Coordinates of C-alpha atoms in Angstrom, one line a residue:
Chain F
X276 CA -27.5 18.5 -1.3
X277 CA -30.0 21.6 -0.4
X278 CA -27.9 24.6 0.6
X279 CA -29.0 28.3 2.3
X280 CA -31.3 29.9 -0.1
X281 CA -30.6 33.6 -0.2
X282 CA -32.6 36.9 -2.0
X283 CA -32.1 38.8 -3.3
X284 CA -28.5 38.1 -4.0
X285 CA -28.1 41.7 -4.8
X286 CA -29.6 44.9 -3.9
X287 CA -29.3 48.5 -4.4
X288 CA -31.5 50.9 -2.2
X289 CA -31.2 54.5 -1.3
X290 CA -30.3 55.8 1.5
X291 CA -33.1 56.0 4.2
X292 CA -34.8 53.2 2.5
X293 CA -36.1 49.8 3.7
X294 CA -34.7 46.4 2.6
X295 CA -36.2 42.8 3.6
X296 CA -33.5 40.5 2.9
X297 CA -34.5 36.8 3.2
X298 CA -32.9 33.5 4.0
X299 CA -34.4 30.1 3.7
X300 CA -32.5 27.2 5.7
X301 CA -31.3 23.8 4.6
X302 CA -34.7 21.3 5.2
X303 CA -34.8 20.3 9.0
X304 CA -32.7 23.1 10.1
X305 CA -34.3 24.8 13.2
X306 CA -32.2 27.8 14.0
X307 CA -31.2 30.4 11.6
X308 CA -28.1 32.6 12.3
X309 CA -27.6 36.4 10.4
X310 CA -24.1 37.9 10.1
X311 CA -23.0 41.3 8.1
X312 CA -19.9 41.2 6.5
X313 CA -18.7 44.8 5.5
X314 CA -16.0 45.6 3.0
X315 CA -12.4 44.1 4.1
X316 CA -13.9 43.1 7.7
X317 CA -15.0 39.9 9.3
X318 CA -18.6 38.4 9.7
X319 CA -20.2 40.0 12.5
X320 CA -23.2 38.1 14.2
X321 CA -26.2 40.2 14.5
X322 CA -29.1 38.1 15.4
X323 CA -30.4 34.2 15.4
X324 CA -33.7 32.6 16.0
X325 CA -34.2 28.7 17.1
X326 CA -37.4 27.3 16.5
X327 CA -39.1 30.4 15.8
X328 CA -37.9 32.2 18.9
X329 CA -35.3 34.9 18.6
X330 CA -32.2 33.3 20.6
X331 CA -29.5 35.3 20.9
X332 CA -28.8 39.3 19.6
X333 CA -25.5 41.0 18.5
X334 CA -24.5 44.2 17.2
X335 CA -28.0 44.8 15.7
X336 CA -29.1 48.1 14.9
X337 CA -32.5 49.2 16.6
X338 CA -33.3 50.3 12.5
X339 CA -33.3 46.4 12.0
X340 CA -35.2 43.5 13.1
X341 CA -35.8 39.9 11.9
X342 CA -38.2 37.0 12.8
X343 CA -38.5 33.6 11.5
X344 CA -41.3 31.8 10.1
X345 CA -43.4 28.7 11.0
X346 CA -41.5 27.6 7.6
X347 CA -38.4 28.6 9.5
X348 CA -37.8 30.8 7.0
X349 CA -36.3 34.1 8.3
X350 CA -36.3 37.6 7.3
X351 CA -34.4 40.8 7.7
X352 CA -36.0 44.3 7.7
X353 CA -33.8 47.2 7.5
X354 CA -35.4 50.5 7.8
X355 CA -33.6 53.9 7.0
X356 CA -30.9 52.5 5.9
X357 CA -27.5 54.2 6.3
X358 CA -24.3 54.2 3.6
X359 CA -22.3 52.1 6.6
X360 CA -25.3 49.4 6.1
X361 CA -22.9 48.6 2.5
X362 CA -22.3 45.4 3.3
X363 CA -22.8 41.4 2.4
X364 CA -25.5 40.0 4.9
X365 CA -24.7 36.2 5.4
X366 CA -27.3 34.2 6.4
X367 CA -26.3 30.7 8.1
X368 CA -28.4 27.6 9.2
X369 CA -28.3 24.8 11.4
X370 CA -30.0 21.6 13.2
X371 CA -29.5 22.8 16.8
X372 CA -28.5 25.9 18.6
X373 CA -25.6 24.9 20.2
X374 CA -21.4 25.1 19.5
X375 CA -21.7 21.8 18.0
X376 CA -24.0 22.2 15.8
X377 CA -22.5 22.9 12.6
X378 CA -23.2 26.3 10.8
X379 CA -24.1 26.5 6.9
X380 CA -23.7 29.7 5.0
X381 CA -25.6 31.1 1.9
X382 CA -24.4 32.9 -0.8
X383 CA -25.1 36.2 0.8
X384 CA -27.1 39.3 0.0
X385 CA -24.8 42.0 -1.3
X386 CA -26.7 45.4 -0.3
X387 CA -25.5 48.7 -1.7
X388 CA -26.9 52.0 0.0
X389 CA -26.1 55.0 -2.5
Chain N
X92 CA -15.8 34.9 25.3
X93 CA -12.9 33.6 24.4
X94 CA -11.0 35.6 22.1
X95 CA -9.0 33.4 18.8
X96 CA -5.2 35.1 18.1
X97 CA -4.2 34.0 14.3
X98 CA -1.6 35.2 12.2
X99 CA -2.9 37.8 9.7
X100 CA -1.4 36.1 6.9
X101 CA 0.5 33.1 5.7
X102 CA 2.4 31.9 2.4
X103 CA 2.8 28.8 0.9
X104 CA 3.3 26.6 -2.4
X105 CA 1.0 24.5 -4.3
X106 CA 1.5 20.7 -2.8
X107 CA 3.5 22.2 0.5
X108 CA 1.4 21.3 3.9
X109 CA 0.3 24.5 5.8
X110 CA -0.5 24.6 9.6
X111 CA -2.0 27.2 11.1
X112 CA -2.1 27.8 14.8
X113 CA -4.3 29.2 16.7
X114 CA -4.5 30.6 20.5
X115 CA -7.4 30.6 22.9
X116 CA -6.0 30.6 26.0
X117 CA -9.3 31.5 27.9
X118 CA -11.0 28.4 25.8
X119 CA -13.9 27.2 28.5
X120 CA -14.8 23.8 29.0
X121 CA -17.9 23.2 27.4
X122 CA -16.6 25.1 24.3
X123 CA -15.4 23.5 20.6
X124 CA -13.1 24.7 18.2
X125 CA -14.3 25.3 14.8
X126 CA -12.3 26.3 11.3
X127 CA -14.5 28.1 8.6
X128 CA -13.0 28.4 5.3
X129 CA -13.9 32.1 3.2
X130 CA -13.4 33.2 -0.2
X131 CA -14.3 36.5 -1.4
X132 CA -17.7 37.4 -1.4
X133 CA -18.8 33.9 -0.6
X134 CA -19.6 32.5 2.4
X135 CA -17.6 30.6 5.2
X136 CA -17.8 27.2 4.3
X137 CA -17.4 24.9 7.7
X138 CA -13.8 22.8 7.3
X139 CA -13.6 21.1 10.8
X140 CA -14.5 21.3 14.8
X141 CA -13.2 19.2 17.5
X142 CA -12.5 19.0 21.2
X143 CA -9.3 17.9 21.9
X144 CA -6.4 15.5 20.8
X145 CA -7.1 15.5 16.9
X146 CA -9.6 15.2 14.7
X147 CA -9.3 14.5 11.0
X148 CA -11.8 14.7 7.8
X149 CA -11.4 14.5 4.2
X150 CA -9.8 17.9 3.6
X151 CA -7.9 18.9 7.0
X152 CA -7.0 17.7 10.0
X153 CA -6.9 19.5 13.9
X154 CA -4.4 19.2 16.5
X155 CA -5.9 20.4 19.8
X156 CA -3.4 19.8 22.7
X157 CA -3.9 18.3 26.3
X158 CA -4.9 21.9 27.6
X159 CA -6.6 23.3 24.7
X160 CA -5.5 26.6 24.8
X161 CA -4.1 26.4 21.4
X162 CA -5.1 24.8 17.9
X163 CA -3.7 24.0 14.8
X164 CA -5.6 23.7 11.3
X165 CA -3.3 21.2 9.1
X166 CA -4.0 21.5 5.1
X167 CA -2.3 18.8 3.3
X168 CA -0.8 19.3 0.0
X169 CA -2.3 22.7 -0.3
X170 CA -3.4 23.9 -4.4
X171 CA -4.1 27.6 -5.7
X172 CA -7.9 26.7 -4.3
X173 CA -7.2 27.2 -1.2
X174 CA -6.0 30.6 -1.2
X175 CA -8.9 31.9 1.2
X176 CA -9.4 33.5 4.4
X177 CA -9.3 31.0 7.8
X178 CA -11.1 31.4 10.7
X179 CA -10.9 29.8 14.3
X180 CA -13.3 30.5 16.1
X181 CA -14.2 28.9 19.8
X182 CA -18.0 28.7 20.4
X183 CA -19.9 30.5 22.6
X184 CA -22.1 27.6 24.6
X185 CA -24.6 28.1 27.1
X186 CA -27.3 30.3 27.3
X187 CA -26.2 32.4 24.7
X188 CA -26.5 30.0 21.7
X189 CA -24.3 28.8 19.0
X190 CA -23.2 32.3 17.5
X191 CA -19.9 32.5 15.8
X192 CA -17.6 35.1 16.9
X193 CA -15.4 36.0 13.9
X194 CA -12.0 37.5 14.8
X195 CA -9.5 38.0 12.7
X196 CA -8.8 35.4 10.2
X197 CA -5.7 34.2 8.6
X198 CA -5.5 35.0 5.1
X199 CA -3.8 31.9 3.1
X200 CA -1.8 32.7 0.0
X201 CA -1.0 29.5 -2.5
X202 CA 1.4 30.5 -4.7
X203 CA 2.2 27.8 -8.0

């Protein structure tokens, strides 16, 4: 069965640099869901997007933002990136935007901010 | 929000069944409880959601009692592959979407 598609699954930028991470979701999924995952912590939600339409925002950073596509693809920009932005970036998808509706995860996107 | 108490981490041997509880005591009525399964740098893998009284799939099965302010995730005949990371969480409904609130998870150790 098609999983979360995640890219790059690695990435190295310097600090103060941008980074697009993207995430494409499991055919018919609608609503797209991104957590960051730093080192020896648990997923944090940061932002989701239901047909099209951002949905619900976390503990986002003003230096980020995120859309998704008319694909329903979904992308993460991440400007001036900061040494705490170290972290795996989980990307999760779904048919529906509520409790019920079961979340799948990708692989991640392990970014490194030297 | 209702916020998920777990035990930080639990111990067990390959073919022993391990239950892990977990308390939500200000569960609200429209929300489900949901265990995601996580192992290191991958990501959580759903296991199981229900409502109440007990729900049961191929690889787990949850106890939710009458007042759902408590859970418990039952593994059966647990191997080394399940040494992960578990995660109750209790969805947020309403207006504010499916998100997942991650709290801290309980952190399974299989031992042979």
């Amino acid at each position: 069965a098609a999983g979360v598609i995640q890219s790059p699954r690695h990435l190295i930028k310097e600090k103060r640099e941008t980074a697009t991470l993207k995430c494409y979701p499991i055919p018919r999924h609608d609503t797209v869901y991104w957590y960051q995952q730093g080192p020896g912590q648990d997923p944090q939600f940061l932002i989701s997007f239901y047909e099209k339409m951002q949905s619900d925002k976390g503990s986002i950073p003003d230096r980020f933002s995120a859309q998704q596509f008319s694909d329903y693809h979904s992308e993460l920009n991440m400007s001036s990136l900061e040494l705490g932005d170290s972290a795996l970036y989980f990307c999760a998808s779904s048919r529906g935007d509520t409790t019920r509706d079961t979340q799948y995860f990708g692989p991640g996107t392990r970014l490194t901010v030297l | 929000l209702a916020k998920t108490t777990q035990p930080i981490s639990m111990d067990s041997y390959e073919g022993q069944e391990v239950n892990i509880t977990c308390s939500h005591n200000n569960i609200a009525t429209n929300d489900y409880i949901t265990w995601y399964q996580q192992f290191p740098s991958q990501g959580p893998r759903f296991i199981i959601q229900g409502y109440k009284t007990k729900v049961t799939n191929e690889v787990a099965s949850l106890f939710i009692p009458a007042d759902r302010k408590s859970s418990t995730l039952s593994l059966p005949r647990v191997s080394l592959s399940d040494t992960a990371v578990y995660y109750c969480l209790v969805g947020d409904k309403g207006n504010q979407g499916g998100k997942l609130i991650f709290g801290q998870g309980t952190e399974l150790s299989v031992k042979p």
